[in-house]
Every structure is written in structure tokens, then in C-alpha cells.
């Protein structure tokens, strides 16, 4: 009986604004909204007793749904968390890359898979591979959509129907609930765990190793740290055993730090260059973490193995599109010319925070405080470094946090000691004006 109160679809469509949505799609949105209200009335028949009020509520929800669908995604947010590589906020910011790249190339036709010299089809990764060879010293290089994809491709290429031997302590879970054992299973290899949760020795690998039938896997524990009664096998030890038994070694570096930097907070972070020097057959890593680029998975190592991966049907499913190739090439070219310090990731880590004080005018209830920032992105989880930020005592902390996050351009911070905080280390230059407006609106 209560469902009869629902207005027909033509009535709500007549009352709703179009918002520029085509008629056929407006009808689909209206049907979805009506279905939600129908389900609600089945649970609570008295939720609406006035037909006009119900129609107005349905029309308002249709407008909200249209607005949600038309809002560009993802949208800009201001990162005041002090976590430089914030996974939920897109990891490495790209800065001026889109302004400095000639986007007319991406907008039109390009020589993505065509070679002007031979006048024939070519490989889309030829330029990227050349850059990776020079930057890392690897024999060859390749890029796919992310680090998990890189690991999946290489294990499928090198170890399908073979044993992949890995320390139990390195069977980690990465972002979004994905786990290394699940990636290994999807690759078609057989997972062989060795050692214990806290202690693994090279002898554990030797006991399970089968010449020409096994692959060793080393995974950097980038998002957690083990301490106390622990022991692990170094990559160099694993390579030495692998050379003796003719077993290749895959090293998942994870964070993508190409080489050692002067930043104290990254002194313990392993590098891609170091993994290759230690003799890994293949090193895989992310491009949107400490490399400071767009989401991608980099593969560097022995040319014969990477050539096999390039011919693997999986590579076609995992390869990069022209936009991400363009952005990744832009980043790597900055390293090649010694200009990596201009990338946002390194500018944010090395920024002169004292100069930020002059960019904001504070009011009562807002003060400058010393904070601790983190690299984030699964890099050095225990390491933090000094930072500068704002402490808000102008009202309840949770209410302030929600108010800042609800702005047209959300401003994200955190609560500590019953006060809302914003860390300015993770502000981009264009963020300060919006933060000033938010302070003025308190």
C-alpha cells in the first residue's frame, strides 16, 4: 500500500533539471533513484507520508546523483597530512609536468609505435628502455601499469610451473589488501616458503633450491619493520647462491629509489641501482613513489629475460598507454639531466619550511607548531623528519577536520592531542591561497 505513494518516473523527470544530462541517461538515473526510495519504503512504510515531500526528495536525490556523475574525478585536494607520498591522495604529485609537456602530441597522432628511420612498426617502449638502461646500468628496461603488474609479468615469464622460493617474512600485503602470495599464484608459479616469520637463513634457500627449476624472490619489506630476534638473507647472498646453482633472482624493490640521496630519512631505503649491482637478474619497482612519477611498474635487468617478458602475451595486457609513457619519460628525463630536484617529491622533502610562515596570516585559535612528516607510500615506515604546520584550537578538533574536508577543495589534515593540525610540508605552492581562505572563513 505504501509504495503507491511513489510518483511515476515521468513526473519526477518533468520536475528535475536536466543538468546537461542526455534524456536517455536521465531516465536511467531516475529509475535507480526510484528503486532506492522503493527499497527504503519497504523497510519503513512511514518514512514519507506526504506525496509532494516524497517527490521533492526524489528530485533532490536525482540532482545530487547527476552532480556526482558530472563532477570530474579525481578532483583536487590539499594534502595537509605531512605524508608526502599519500597512497589515498594519488602518491607522487606531478607538478608542472602537464604544463611543460607538449600535450598536442598526446592530443593528436604520434610515433608511438612507428619508426621514422625504418618506416615500419616499432616498439612503444624503445625510448623508455634506453633511458632506464642509462639511468640504472641495467642491460634492458621495460614498463607496465604498476609494480604488482611488473612482478606478475616477470614471475609468469621466468617461473611459470616452477618453484619460486621466498622468505616467509617477505610474503607481505601491499595496498588495497593485495598480497604477494596472491600475485605469485596468479602468475602460475609454485610458492615455496622458507624460514620463519622472524628468521630466515641462506641455508633455508639452499635446502629447497632446484637447479634450473627454481627462481629466488627477494621482496623489500617497505611498509613495515621487523626488530628484535630477527635474521634475513641479503640480496647479495641470494644472488651468490643463485649463481652457484644457476637460479635467477627477482628483486621487488617496491619504492623505486633509483640511487642514494642526501636525505637522512632515506638513508636505509634500498635502491634500484644497488639491487642491480648486487646482481639481481631482474629488479622491479613502482614509478609513483620515490621515483616521483605517474603510476607505473618499472622492470630492469638482464636483456634476455626482459626480451622474453616483452614477448609474453601478458605484457600487452599490462603495458602503458601513450599518456603515461609521456609522463614517465618526462620524469626520467629530469633524472638524466640532473634536474630530479625539480620534481615535486624532492621539492617537498627538501623544502624550506620557514619561508611558509610569510604565506599565511593566522588568526586567534591558529598557531605555528613543529610537526613530524613522513615519506609515506610504503617507504621507511619508522622514519619521520621535522616539519612545520598549523595547530587549530578554534573549536572541536573533529568538527574542524570535517569542515576543512567538506570545502569545495577539500583540505585534509589530522587530529593529534585533541587539536586539528595541517602540515605545510605537503602543501603545493598553489595551496596556500585556498588554506588562507579556509582560515579566514573560520
Coordinates of C-alpha atoms in Angstrom, one line a residue, residues 120-341:
X120 CA 58.0 0.4 -40.1
X121 CA 56.2 -0.5 -36.9
X122 CA 58.3 -0.2 -33.8
X123 CA 58.1 -0.8 -30.0
X124 CA 56.4 1.7 -27.8
X125 CA 58.9 1.1 -25.0
X126 CA 62.1 1.7 -27.1
X127 CA 62.8 5.2 -25.7
X128 CA 61.9 4.3 -22.2
X129 CA 64.1 1.2 -22.3
X130 CA 67.0 3.3 -23.4
X131 CA 66.5 5.8 -20.6
X132 CA 66.3 3.0 -18.0
X133 CA 69.5 1.4 -19.3
X134 CA 71.4 4.7 -18.9
X135 CA 69.9 5.6 -15.5
X136 CA 70.3 2.3 -13.8
X137 CA 73.1 0.5 -15.7
X138 CA 70.7 -2.4 -16.5
X139 CA 71.0 -4.3 -19.7
X140 CA 67.4 -3.6 -20.6
X141 CA 64.3 -2.0 -19.2
X142 CA 60.5 -2.2 -19.6
X143 CA 57.4 -0.5 -18.0
X144 CA 54.0 -1.8 -17.2
X145 CA 51.0 -0.4 -15.3
X146 CA 52.2 -0.8 -11.7
X147 CA 54.7 -2.7 -9.6
X148 CA 52.3 -5.6 -8.9
X149 CA 51.9 -5.9 -12.7
X150 CA 55.7 -5.9 -13.1
X151 CA 56.1 -8.7 -10.6
X152 CA 53.3 -10.7 -12.1
X153 CA 54.8 -10.4 -15.6
X154 CA 58.3 -11.4 -14.6
X155 CA 57.2 -14.4 -12.5
X156 CA 54.9 -15.6 -15.3
X157 CA 57.8 -15.2 -17.7
X158 CA 60.6 -16.7 -15.6
X159 CA 58.8 -19.1 -13.3
X160 CA 55.5 -20.4 -14.7
X161 CA 55.1 -24.0 -13.5
X162 CA 58.3 -23.6 -11.4
X163 CA 59.1 -23.1 -7.8
X164 CA 59.5 -19.6 -6.5
X165 CA 61.4 -19.6 -3.2
X166 CA 60.8 -16.7 -0.9
X167 CA 61.3 -16.0 2.8
X168 CA 58.1 -16.3 4.9
X169 CA 58.9 -12.9 6.4
X170 CA 58.6 -11.3 2.9
X171 CA 55.2 -12.5 2.0
X172 CA 53.8 -9.0 2.5
X173 CA 50.5 -7.4 2.0
X174 CA 50.6 -4.3 -0.2
X175 CA 48.0 -1.5 -0.7
X176 CA 44.3 -2.3 -1.1
X177 CA 44.6 -5.7 0.5
X178 CA 46.6 -7.3 -2.3
X179 CA 49.2 -9.9 -1.1
X180 CA 52.4 -11.1 -2.7
X181 CA 51.3 -14.8 -2.4
X182 CA 48.2 -14.0 -4.4
X183 CA 50.2 -12.2 -7.1
X184 CA 52.5 -15.2 -7.2
X185 CA 49.6 -17.7 -7.5
X186 CA 48.1 -15.6 -10.4
X187 CA 51.5 -15.8 -12.2
X188 CA 51.3 -19.6 -12.5
X189 CA 54.3 -20.3 -10.3
X190 CA 54.5 -22.6 -7.2
X191 CA 55.1 -20.7 -4.0
X192 CA 57.7 -22.2 -1.7
X193 CA 58.1 -20.5 1.7
X194 CA 61.3 -20.9 3.6
X195 CA 62.4 -19.8 7.0
X196 CA 60.2 -18.5 9.7
X197 CA 58.3 -15.2 10.3
X198 CA 61.3 -13.7 12.1
X199 CA 64.4 -15.6 11.0
X200 CA 65.4 -16.9 7.5
X201 CA 68.9 -18.1 6.6
X202 CA 70.6 -18.7 3.3
X203 CA 70.7 -22.4 4.2
X204 CA 66.9 -22.4 4.1
X205 CA 67.0 -21.3 0.4
X206 CA 69.7 -23.9 -0.4
X207 CA 67.6 -26.8 1.0
X208 CA 64.7 -26.0 -1.3
X209 CA 66.6 -24.9 -4.4
X210 CA 66.5 -27.0 -7.5
X211 CA 68.9 -26.1 -10.2
X212 CA 67.2 -24.7 -13.4
X213 CA 63.8 -25.4 -11.8
X214 CA 63.6 -22.7 -9.2
X215 CA 63.5 -18.9 -9.0
X216 CA 64.6 -16.9 -5.9
X217 CA 62.4 -13.9 -4.9
X218 CA 63.5 -11.1 -2.7
X219 CA 60.8 -8.6 -1.5
X220 CA 61.7 -5.4 0.2
X221 CA 59.7 -5.0 3.4
X222 CA 58.9 -1.4 2.5
X223 CA 55.8 -0.9 4.6
X224 CA 56.8 -2.5 7.9
X225 CA 59.9 -3.2 10.0
X226 CA 61.0 -6.3 12.0
X227 CA 63.1 -5.8 15.1
X228 CA 64.4 -8.0 17.9
X229 CA 65.2 -11.7 17.3
X230 CA 65.3 -11.5 13.5
X231 CA 67.6 -12.6 10.7
X232 CA 67.2 -12.2 7.0
X233 CA 69.0 -13.1 3.8
X234 CA 70.6 -10.2 1.8
X235 CA 70.1 -9.9 -1.9
X236 CA 73.8 -10.3 -2.4
X237 CA 73.8 -13.7 -0.6
X238 CA 70.8 -14.8 -2.6
X239 CA 72.5 -13.9 -5.9
X240 CA 75.7 -15.7 -4.9
X241 CA 73.7 -18.9 -4.2
X242 CA 71.7 -18.4 -7.3
X243 CA 74.9 -18.1 -9.5
X244 CA 76.2 -21.3 -8.0
X245 CA 73.0 -23.2 -8.7
X246 CA 72.1 -21.4 -11.9
X247 CA 68.9 -20.0 -10.4
X248 CA 67.8 -16.4 -11.3
X249 CA 66.8 -13.9 -8.7
X250 CA 63.9 -11.4 -8.9
X251 CA 64.1 -8.4 -6.6
X252 CA 61.0 -6.4 -5.8
X253 CA 62.4 -3.1 -4.7
X254 CA 59.0 -1.5 -4.3
X255 CA 59.7 2.1 -3.6
X256 CA 61.7 3.0 -6.8
X257 CA 64.5 5.0 -5.2
X258 CA 67.0 4.9 -8.2
X259 CA 70.1 5.8 -6.3
X260 CA 71.3 7.0 -2.9
X261 CA 70.3 10.6 -1.9
X262 CA 71.5 13.1 0.7
X263 CA 68.2 12.9 2.6
X264 CA 68.8 11.4 6.1
X265 CA 65.2 10.0 6.2
X266 CA 66.0 7.7 3.2
X267 CA 69.4 6.5 4.3
X268 CA 68.2 3.0 5.0
X269 CA 66.0 2.7 1.9
X270 CA 67.4 0.3 -0.7
X271 CA 68.0 1.5 -4.2
X272 CA 67.3 0.1 -7.7
X273 CA 71.0 0.8 -8.6
X274 CA 72.1 -1.2 -5.5
X275 CA 69.9 -4.2 -6.4
X276 CA 71.3 -4.3 -9.9
X277 CA 74.9 -4.0 -8.6
X278 CA 74.2 -6.9 -6.2
X279 CA 73.5 -9.0 -9.2
X280 CA 69.7 -9.4 -9.3
X281 CA 68.5 -10.9 -12.6
X282 CA 65.6 -8.5 -12.6
X283 CA 64.6 -5.6 -10.4
X284 CA 61.0 -4.3 -10.3
X285 CA 59.7 -1.2 -8.6
X286 CA 57.0 1.5 -8.6
X287 CA 57.3 4.7 -10.5
X288 CA 54.8 6.7 -8.5
X289 CA 56.6 6.5 -5.2
X290 CA 60.2 7.7 -4.6
X291 CA 60.8 8.0 -8.4
X292 CA 58.2 10.8 -8.3
X293 CA 56.3 10.0 -11.4
X294 CA 53.0 8.6 -12.7
X295 CA 51.7 5.2 -11.7
X296 CA 53.7 2.5 -13.5
X297 CA 55.9 -0.5 -12.7
X298 CA 59.5 -0.5 -13.9
X299 CA 61.4 -3.6 -14.9
X300 CA 65.2 -3.5 -15.2
X301 CA 67.7 -6.3 -15.6
X302 CA 69.1 -8.9 -17.9
X303 CA 68.2 -8.3 -21.5
X304 CA 67.5 -11.9 -22.4
X305 CA 64.9 -12.2 -19.6
X306 CA 63.2 -8.8 -20.4
X307 CA 63.1 -9.7 -24.1
X308 CA 61.1 -12.8 -23.1
X309 CA 58.8 -10.7 -21.0
X310 CA 58.2 -8.3 -23.9
X311 CA 57.0 -11.2 -26.0
X312 CA 54.8 -12.5 -23.2
X313 CA 51.1 -12.1 -24.1
X314 CA 50.6 -10.7 -20.5
X315 CA 52.8 -7.7 -21.5
X316 CA 50.2 -6.5 -24.0
X317 CA 47.6 -6.6 -21.2
X318 CA 49.8 -4.7 -18.8
X319 CA 51.6 -2.2 -21.0
X320 CA 51.3 1.6 -20.6
X321 CA 49.2 3.9 -22.7
X322 CA 50.7 6.9 -24.5
X323 CA 49.8 9.4 -21.8
X324 CA 51.5 7.6 -19.0
X325 CA 54.5 6.8 -21.3
X326 CA 54.8 10.5 -22.0
X327 CA 54.7 11.5 -18.3
X328 CA 57.1 8.7 -17.3
X329 CA 59.5 9.8 -20.0
X330 CA 59.3 13.4 -18.7
X331 CA 60.3 12.2 -15.2
X332 CA 63.2 10.1 -16.3
X333 CA 64.5 12.8 -18.5
X334 CA 64.7 15.0 -15.3
X335 CA 67.0 12.4 -13.8
X336 CA 69.1 12.2 -16.9
X337 CA 69.7 15.9 -16.9
X338 CA 70.4 16.1 -13.2
X339 CA 67.2 18.0 -12.6
X340 CA 65.4 15.5 -10.4
X341 CA 65.4 18.0 -7.6

